[in-house]
PDB file of C-alpha atoms in Angstrom:
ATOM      1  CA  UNK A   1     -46.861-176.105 187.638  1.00 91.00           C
ATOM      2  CA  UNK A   2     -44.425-179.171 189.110  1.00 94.00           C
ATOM      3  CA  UNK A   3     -40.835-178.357 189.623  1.00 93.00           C
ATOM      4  CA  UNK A   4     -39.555-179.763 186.650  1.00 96.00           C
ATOM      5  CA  UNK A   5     -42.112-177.977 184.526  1.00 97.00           C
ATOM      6  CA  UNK A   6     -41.045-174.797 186.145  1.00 97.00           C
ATOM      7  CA  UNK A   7     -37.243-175.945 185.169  1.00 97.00           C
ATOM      8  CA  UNK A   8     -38.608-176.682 182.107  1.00 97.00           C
ATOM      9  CA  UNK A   9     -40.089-173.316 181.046  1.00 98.00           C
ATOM     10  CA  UNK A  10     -37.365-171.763 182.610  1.00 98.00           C
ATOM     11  CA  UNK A  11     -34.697-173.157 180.475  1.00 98.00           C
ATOM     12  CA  UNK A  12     -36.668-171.903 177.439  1.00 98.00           C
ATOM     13  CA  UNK A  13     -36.876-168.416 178.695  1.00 98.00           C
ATOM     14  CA  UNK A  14     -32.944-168.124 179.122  1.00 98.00           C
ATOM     15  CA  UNK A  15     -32.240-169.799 175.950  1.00 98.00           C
ATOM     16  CA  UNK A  16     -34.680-167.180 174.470  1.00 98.00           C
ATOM     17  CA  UNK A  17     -33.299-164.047 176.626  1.00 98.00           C
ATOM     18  CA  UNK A  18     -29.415-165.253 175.473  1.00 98.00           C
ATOM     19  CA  UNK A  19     -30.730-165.241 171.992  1.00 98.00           C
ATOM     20  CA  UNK A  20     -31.808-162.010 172.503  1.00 98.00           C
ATOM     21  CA  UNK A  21     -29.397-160.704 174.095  1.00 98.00           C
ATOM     22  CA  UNK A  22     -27.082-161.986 171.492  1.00 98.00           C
ATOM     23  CA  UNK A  23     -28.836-159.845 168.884  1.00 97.00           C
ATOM     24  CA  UNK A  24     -29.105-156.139 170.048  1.00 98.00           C
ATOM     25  CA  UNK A  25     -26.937-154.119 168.633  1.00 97.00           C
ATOM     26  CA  UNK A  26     -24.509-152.617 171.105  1.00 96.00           C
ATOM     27  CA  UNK A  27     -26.298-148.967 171.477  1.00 97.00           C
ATOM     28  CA  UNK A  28     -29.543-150.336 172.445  1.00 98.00           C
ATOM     29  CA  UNK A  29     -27.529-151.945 175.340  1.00 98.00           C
ATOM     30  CA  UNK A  30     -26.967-148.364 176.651  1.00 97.00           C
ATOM     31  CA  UNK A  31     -30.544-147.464 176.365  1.00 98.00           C
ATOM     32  CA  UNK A  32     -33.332-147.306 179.323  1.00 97.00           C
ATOM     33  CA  UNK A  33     -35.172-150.143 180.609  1.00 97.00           C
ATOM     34  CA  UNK A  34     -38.841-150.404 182.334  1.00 96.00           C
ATOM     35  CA  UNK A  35     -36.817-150.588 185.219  1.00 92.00           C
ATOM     36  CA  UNK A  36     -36.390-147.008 186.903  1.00 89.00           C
ATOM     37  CA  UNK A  37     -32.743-146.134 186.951  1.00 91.00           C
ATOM     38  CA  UNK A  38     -31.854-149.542 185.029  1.00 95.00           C
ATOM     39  CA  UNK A  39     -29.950-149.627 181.492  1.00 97.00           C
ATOM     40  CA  UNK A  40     -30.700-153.013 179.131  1.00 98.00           C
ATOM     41  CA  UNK A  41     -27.013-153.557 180.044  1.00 98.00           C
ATOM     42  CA  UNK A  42     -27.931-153.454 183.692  1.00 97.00           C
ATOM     43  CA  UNK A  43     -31.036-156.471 183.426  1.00 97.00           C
ATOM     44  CA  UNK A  44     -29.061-158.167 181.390  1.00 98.00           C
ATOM     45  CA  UNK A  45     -26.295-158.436 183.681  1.00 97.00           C
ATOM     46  CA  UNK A  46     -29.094-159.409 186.807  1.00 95.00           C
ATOM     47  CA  UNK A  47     -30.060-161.949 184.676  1.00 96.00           C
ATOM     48  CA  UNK A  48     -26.553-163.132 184.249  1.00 96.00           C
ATOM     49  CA  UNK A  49     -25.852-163.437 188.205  1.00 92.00           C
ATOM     50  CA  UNK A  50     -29.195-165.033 188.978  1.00 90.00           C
ATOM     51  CA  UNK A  51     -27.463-168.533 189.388  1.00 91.00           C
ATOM     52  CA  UNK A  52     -23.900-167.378 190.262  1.00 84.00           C
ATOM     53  CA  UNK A  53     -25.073-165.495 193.565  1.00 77.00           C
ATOM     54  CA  UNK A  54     -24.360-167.728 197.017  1.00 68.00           C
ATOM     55  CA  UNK A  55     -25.212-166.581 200.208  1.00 56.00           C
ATOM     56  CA  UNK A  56     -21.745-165.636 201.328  1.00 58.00           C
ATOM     57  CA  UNK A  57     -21.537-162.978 198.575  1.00 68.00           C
ATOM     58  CA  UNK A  58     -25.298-162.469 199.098  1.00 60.00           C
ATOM     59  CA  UNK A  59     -25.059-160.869 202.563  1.00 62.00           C
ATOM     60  CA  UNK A  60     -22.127-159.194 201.988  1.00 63.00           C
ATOM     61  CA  UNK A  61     -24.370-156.979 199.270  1.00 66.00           C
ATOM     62  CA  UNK A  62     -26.615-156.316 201.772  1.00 59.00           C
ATOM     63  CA  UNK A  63     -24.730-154.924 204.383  1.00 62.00           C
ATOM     64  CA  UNK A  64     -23.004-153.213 201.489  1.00 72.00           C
ATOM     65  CA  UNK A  65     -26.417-151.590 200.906  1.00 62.00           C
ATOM     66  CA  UNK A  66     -26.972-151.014 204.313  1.00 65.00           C
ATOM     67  CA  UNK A  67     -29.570-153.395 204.654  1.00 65.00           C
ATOM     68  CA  UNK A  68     -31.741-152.001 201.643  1.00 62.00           C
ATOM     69  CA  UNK A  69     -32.862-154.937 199.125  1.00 65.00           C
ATOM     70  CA  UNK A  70     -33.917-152.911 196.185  1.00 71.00           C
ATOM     71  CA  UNK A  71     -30.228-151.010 196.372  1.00 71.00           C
ATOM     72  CA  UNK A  72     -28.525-154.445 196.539  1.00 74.00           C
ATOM     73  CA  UNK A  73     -29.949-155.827 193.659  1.00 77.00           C
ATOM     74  CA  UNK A  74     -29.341-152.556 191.279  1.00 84.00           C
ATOM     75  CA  UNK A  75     -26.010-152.073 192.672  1.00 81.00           C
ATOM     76  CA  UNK A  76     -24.770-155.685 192.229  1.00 85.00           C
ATOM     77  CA  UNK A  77     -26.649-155.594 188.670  1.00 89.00           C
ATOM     78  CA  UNK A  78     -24.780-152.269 188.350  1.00 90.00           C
ATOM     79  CA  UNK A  79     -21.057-153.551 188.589  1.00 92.00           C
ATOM     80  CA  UNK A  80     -21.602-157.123 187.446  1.00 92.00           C
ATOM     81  CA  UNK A  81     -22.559-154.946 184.295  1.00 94.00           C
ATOM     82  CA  UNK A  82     -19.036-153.675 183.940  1.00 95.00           C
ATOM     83  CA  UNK A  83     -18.428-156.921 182.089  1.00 97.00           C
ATOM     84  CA  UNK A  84     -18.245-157.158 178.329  1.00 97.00           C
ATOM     85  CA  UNK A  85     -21.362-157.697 176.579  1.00 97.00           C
ATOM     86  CA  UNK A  86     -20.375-160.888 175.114  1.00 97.00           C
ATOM     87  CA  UNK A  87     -19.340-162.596 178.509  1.00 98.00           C
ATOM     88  CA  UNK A  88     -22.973-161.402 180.258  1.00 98.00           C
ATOM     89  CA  UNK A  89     -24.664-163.217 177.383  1.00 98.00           C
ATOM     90  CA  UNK A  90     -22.587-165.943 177.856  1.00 98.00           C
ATOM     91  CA  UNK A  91     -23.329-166.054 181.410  1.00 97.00           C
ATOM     92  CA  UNK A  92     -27.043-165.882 180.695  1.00 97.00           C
ATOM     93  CA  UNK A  93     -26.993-168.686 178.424  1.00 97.00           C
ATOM     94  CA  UNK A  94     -24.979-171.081 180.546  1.00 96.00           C
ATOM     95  CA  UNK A  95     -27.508-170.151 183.262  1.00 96.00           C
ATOM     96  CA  UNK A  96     -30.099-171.734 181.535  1.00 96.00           C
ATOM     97  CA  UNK A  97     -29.611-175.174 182.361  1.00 93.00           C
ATOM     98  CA  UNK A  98     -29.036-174.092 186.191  1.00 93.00           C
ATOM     99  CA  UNK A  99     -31.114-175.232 189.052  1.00 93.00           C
ATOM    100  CA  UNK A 100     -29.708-173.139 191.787  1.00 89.00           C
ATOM    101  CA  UNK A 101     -31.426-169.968 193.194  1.00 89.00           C
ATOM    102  CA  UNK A 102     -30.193-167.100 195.077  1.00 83.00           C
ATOM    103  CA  UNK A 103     -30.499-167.221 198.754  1.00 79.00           C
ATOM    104  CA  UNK A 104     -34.479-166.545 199.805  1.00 79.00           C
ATOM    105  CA  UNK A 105     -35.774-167.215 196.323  1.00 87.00           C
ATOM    106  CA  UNK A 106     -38.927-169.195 195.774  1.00 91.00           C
ATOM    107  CA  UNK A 107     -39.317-171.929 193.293  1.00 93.00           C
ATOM    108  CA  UNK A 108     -41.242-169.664 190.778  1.00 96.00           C
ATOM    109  CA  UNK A 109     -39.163-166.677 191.428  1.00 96.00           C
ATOM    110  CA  UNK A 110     -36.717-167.462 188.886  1.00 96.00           C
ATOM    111  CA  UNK A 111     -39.198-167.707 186.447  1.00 98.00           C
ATOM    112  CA  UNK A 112     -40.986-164.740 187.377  1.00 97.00           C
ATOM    113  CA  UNK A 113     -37.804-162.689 186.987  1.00 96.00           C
ATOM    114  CA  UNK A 114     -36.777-164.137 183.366  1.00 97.00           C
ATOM    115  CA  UNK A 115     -40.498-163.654 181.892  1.00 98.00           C
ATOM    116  CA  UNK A 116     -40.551-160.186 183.703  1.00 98.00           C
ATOM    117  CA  UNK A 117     -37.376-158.863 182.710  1.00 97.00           C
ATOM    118  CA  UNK A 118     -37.697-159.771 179.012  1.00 98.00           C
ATOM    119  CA  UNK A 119     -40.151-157.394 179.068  1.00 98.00           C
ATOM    120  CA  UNK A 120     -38.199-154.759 180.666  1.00 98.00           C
ATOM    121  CA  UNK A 121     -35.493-154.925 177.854  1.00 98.00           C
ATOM    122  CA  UNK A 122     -37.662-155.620 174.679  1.00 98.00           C
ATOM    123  CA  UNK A 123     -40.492-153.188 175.448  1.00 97.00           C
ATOM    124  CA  UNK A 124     -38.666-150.002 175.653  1.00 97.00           C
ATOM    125  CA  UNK A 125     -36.730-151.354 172.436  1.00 97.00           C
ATOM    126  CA  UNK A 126     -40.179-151.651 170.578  1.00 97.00           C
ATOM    127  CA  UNK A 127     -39.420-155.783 170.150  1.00 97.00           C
ATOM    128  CA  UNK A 128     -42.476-157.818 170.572  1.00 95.00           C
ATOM    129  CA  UNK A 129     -41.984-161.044 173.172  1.00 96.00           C
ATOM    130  CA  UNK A 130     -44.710-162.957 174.334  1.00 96.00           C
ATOM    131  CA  UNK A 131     -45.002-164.564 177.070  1.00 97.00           C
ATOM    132  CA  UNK A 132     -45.983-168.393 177.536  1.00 98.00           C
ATOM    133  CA  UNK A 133     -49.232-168.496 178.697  1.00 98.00           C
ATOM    134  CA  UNK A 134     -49.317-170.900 181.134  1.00 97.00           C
ATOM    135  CA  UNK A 135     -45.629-169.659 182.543  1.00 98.00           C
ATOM    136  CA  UNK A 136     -47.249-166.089 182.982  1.00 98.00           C
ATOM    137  CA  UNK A 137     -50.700-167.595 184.318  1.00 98.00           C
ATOM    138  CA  UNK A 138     -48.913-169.541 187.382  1.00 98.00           C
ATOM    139  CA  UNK A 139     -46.229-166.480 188.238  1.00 98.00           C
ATOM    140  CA  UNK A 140     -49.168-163.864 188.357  1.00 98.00           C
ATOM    141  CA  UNK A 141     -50.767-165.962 191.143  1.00 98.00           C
ATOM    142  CA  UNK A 142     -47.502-166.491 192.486  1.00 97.00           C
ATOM    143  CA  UNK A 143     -46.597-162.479 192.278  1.00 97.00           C
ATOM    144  CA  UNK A 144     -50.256-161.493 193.750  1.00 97.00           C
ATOM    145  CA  UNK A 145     -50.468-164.274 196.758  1.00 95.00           C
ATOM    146  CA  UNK A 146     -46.511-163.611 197.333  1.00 90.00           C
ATOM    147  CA  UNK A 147     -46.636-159.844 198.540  1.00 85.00           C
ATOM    148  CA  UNK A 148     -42.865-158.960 198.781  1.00 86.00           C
ATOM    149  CA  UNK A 149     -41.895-157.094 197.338  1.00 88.00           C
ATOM    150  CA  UNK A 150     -44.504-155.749 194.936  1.00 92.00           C
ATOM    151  CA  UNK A 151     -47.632-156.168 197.821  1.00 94.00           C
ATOM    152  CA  UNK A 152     -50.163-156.420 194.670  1.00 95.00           C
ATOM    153  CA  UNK A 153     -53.158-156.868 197.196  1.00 96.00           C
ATOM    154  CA  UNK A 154     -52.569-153.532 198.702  1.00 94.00           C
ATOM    155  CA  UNK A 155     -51.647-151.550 195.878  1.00 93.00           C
ATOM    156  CA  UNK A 156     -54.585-153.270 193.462  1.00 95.00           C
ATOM    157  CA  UNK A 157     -57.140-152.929 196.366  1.00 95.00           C
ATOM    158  CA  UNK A 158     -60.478-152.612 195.365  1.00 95.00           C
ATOM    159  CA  UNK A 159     -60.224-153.867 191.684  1.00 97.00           C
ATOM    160  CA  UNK A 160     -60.620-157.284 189.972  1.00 98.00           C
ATOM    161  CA  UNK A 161     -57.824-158.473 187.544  1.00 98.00           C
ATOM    162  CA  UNK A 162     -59.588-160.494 184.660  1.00 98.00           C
ATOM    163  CA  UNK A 163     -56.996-162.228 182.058  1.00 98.00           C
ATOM    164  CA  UNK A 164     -58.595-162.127 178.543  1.00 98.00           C
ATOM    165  CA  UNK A 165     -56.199-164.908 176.796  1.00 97.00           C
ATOM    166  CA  UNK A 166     -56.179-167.333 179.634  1.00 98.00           C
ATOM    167  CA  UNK A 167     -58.753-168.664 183.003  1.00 98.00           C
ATOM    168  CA  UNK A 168     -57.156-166.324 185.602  1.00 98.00           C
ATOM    169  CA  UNK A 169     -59.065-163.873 187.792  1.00 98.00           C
ATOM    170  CA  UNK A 170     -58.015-162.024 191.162  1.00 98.00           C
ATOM    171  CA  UNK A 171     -59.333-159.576 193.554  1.00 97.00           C
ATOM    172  CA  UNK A 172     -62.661-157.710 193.780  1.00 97.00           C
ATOM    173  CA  UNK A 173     -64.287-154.294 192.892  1.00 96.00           C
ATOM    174  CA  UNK A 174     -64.043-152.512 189.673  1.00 96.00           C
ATOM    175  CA  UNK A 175     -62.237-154.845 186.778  1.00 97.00           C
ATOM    176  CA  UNK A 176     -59.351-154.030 185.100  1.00 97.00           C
ATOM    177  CA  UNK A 177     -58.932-156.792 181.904  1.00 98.00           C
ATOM    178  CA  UNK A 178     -56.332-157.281 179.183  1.00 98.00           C
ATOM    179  CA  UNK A 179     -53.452-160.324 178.572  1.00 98.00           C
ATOM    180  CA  UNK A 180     -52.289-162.054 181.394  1.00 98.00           C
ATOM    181  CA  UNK A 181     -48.517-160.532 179.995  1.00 98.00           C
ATOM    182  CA  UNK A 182     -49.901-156.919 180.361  1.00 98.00           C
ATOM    183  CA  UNK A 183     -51.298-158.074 183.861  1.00 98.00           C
ATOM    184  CA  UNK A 184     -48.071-159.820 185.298  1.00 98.00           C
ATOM    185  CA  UNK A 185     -46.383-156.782 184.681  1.00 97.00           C
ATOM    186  CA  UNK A 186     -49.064-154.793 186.429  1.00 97.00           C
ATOM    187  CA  UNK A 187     -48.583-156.773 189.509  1.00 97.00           C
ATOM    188  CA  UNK A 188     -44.805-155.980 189.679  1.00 95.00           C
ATOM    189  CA  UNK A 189     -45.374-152.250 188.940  1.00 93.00           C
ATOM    190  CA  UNK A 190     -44.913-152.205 185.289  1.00 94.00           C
ATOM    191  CA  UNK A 191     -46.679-149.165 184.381  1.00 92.00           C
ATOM    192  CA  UNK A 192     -45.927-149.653 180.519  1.00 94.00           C
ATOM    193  CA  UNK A 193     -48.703-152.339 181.165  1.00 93.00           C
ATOM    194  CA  UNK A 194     -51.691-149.886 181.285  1.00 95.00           C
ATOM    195  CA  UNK A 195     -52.232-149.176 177.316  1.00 95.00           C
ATOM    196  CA  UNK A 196     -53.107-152.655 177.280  1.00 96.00           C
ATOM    197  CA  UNK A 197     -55.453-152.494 179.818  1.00 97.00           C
ATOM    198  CA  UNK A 198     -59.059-151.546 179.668  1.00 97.00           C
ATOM    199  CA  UNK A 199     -62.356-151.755 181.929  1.00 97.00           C
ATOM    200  CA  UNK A 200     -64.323-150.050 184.062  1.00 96.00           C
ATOM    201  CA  UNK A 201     -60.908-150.075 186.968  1.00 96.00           C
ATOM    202  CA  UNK A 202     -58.725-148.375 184.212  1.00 95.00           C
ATOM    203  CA  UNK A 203     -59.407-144.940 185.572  1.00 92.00           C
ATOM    204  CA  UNK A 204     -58.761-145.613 189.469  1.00 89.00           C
ATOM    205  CA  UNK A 205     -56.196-147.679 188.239  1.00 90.00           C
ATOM    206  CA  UNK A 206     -54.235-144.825 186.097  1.00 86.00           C
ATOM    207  CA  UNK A 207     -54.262-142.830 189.283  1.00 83.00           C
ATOM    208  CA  UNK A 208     -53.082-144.177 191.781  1.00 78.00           C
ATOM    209  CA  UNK A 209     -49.890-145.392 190.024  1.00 71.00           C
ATOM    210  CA  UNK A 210     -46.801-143.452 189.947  1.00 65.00           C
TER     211      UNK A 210
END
């Protein structure tokens, strides 16, 4: 995908995710995510600071999570999610129009993370969003040539990821098939990904994940 096709799809995804986010009724906001540890308040408020982060405030996270990247993002997720619900949606909406990233992003990162985290807050809430093909196709090579901070090539060793709805294959050894949505979120750990998995690498697959 060009830039401005990635801006493009982009746009549609936070538009979609405000929507969303506009609709749940304020339990399910309290409720578990596919994110360990993470509420559907706490994603949606990520979402909301993914174009209001600068570097300044950036580092200061950082060494307020003593250096450990996976703590800084859940903790500033964490307290940005103090806000009312109706202000994070807001925020989320007027984001979608944004061009900036947050310091050390790539291009498709922001992408990655809106098509991602829908999934983290509608699957636990039994709501059905697909993904755009295309969108998913490009951020699953993106996600599997990336590394950080999934490393998809070391964890997925030894098995071949075949997309069923779209031209997209990776790795070798025993395949492992199903949508390229259920595969995406295989690459970034997603283990609510697997009952829409099949193939011969299912089994291997199943046990090696946490």
């Amino acid at each position: 995908m060009h830039q401005e096709e990635i801006w493009a799809a982009l746009e549609i995804e936070r538009r979609g995710l405000a929507d969303l986010l506009d609709s749940l009724p304020e339990q399910d906001w309290e409720r578990p995510s596919l994110c360990a540890g993470w509420q559907v308040r706490d994603v949606a408020a990520h979402l909301a600071l993914a174009t209001r982060i600068k570097l300044a405030s950036a580092l200061v996270e950082f060494v307020r999570a003593r250096g450990n990247f996976d703590r800084m993002v859940r903790d500033s997720a964490v307290r940005h999610a103090r806000l009312p619900i109706g202000e994070i949606v807001a925020q989320v909406r007027e984001s979608a129009g944004s061009r900036h990233r947050a310091p050390s992003t790539k291009p498709l990162d922001p992408l990655f993370d809106a098509l991602v985290h829908g999934q983290d807050i509608t699957v636990p809430l039994g709501i059905e969003r697909a993904m755009p093909l295309g969108p998913a196709r490009t951020c699953a090579t993106h996600v599997w040539e990336r590394g950080f901070p999934f490393y998809p090539q070391r964890r997925l060793r030894g098995l071949r990821l075949v997309a069923t709805d779209v031209d997209w294959a990776v790795g070798a050894g025993e395949v492992v098939e199903g949508p390229i949505q259920a595969l995406l979120l295989l690459l970034s750990g997603r283990t609510a990904a697997l009952p829409s998995l099949t193939g011969a690498g299912t089994a291997a697959l199943t046990a090696r994940l946490p």
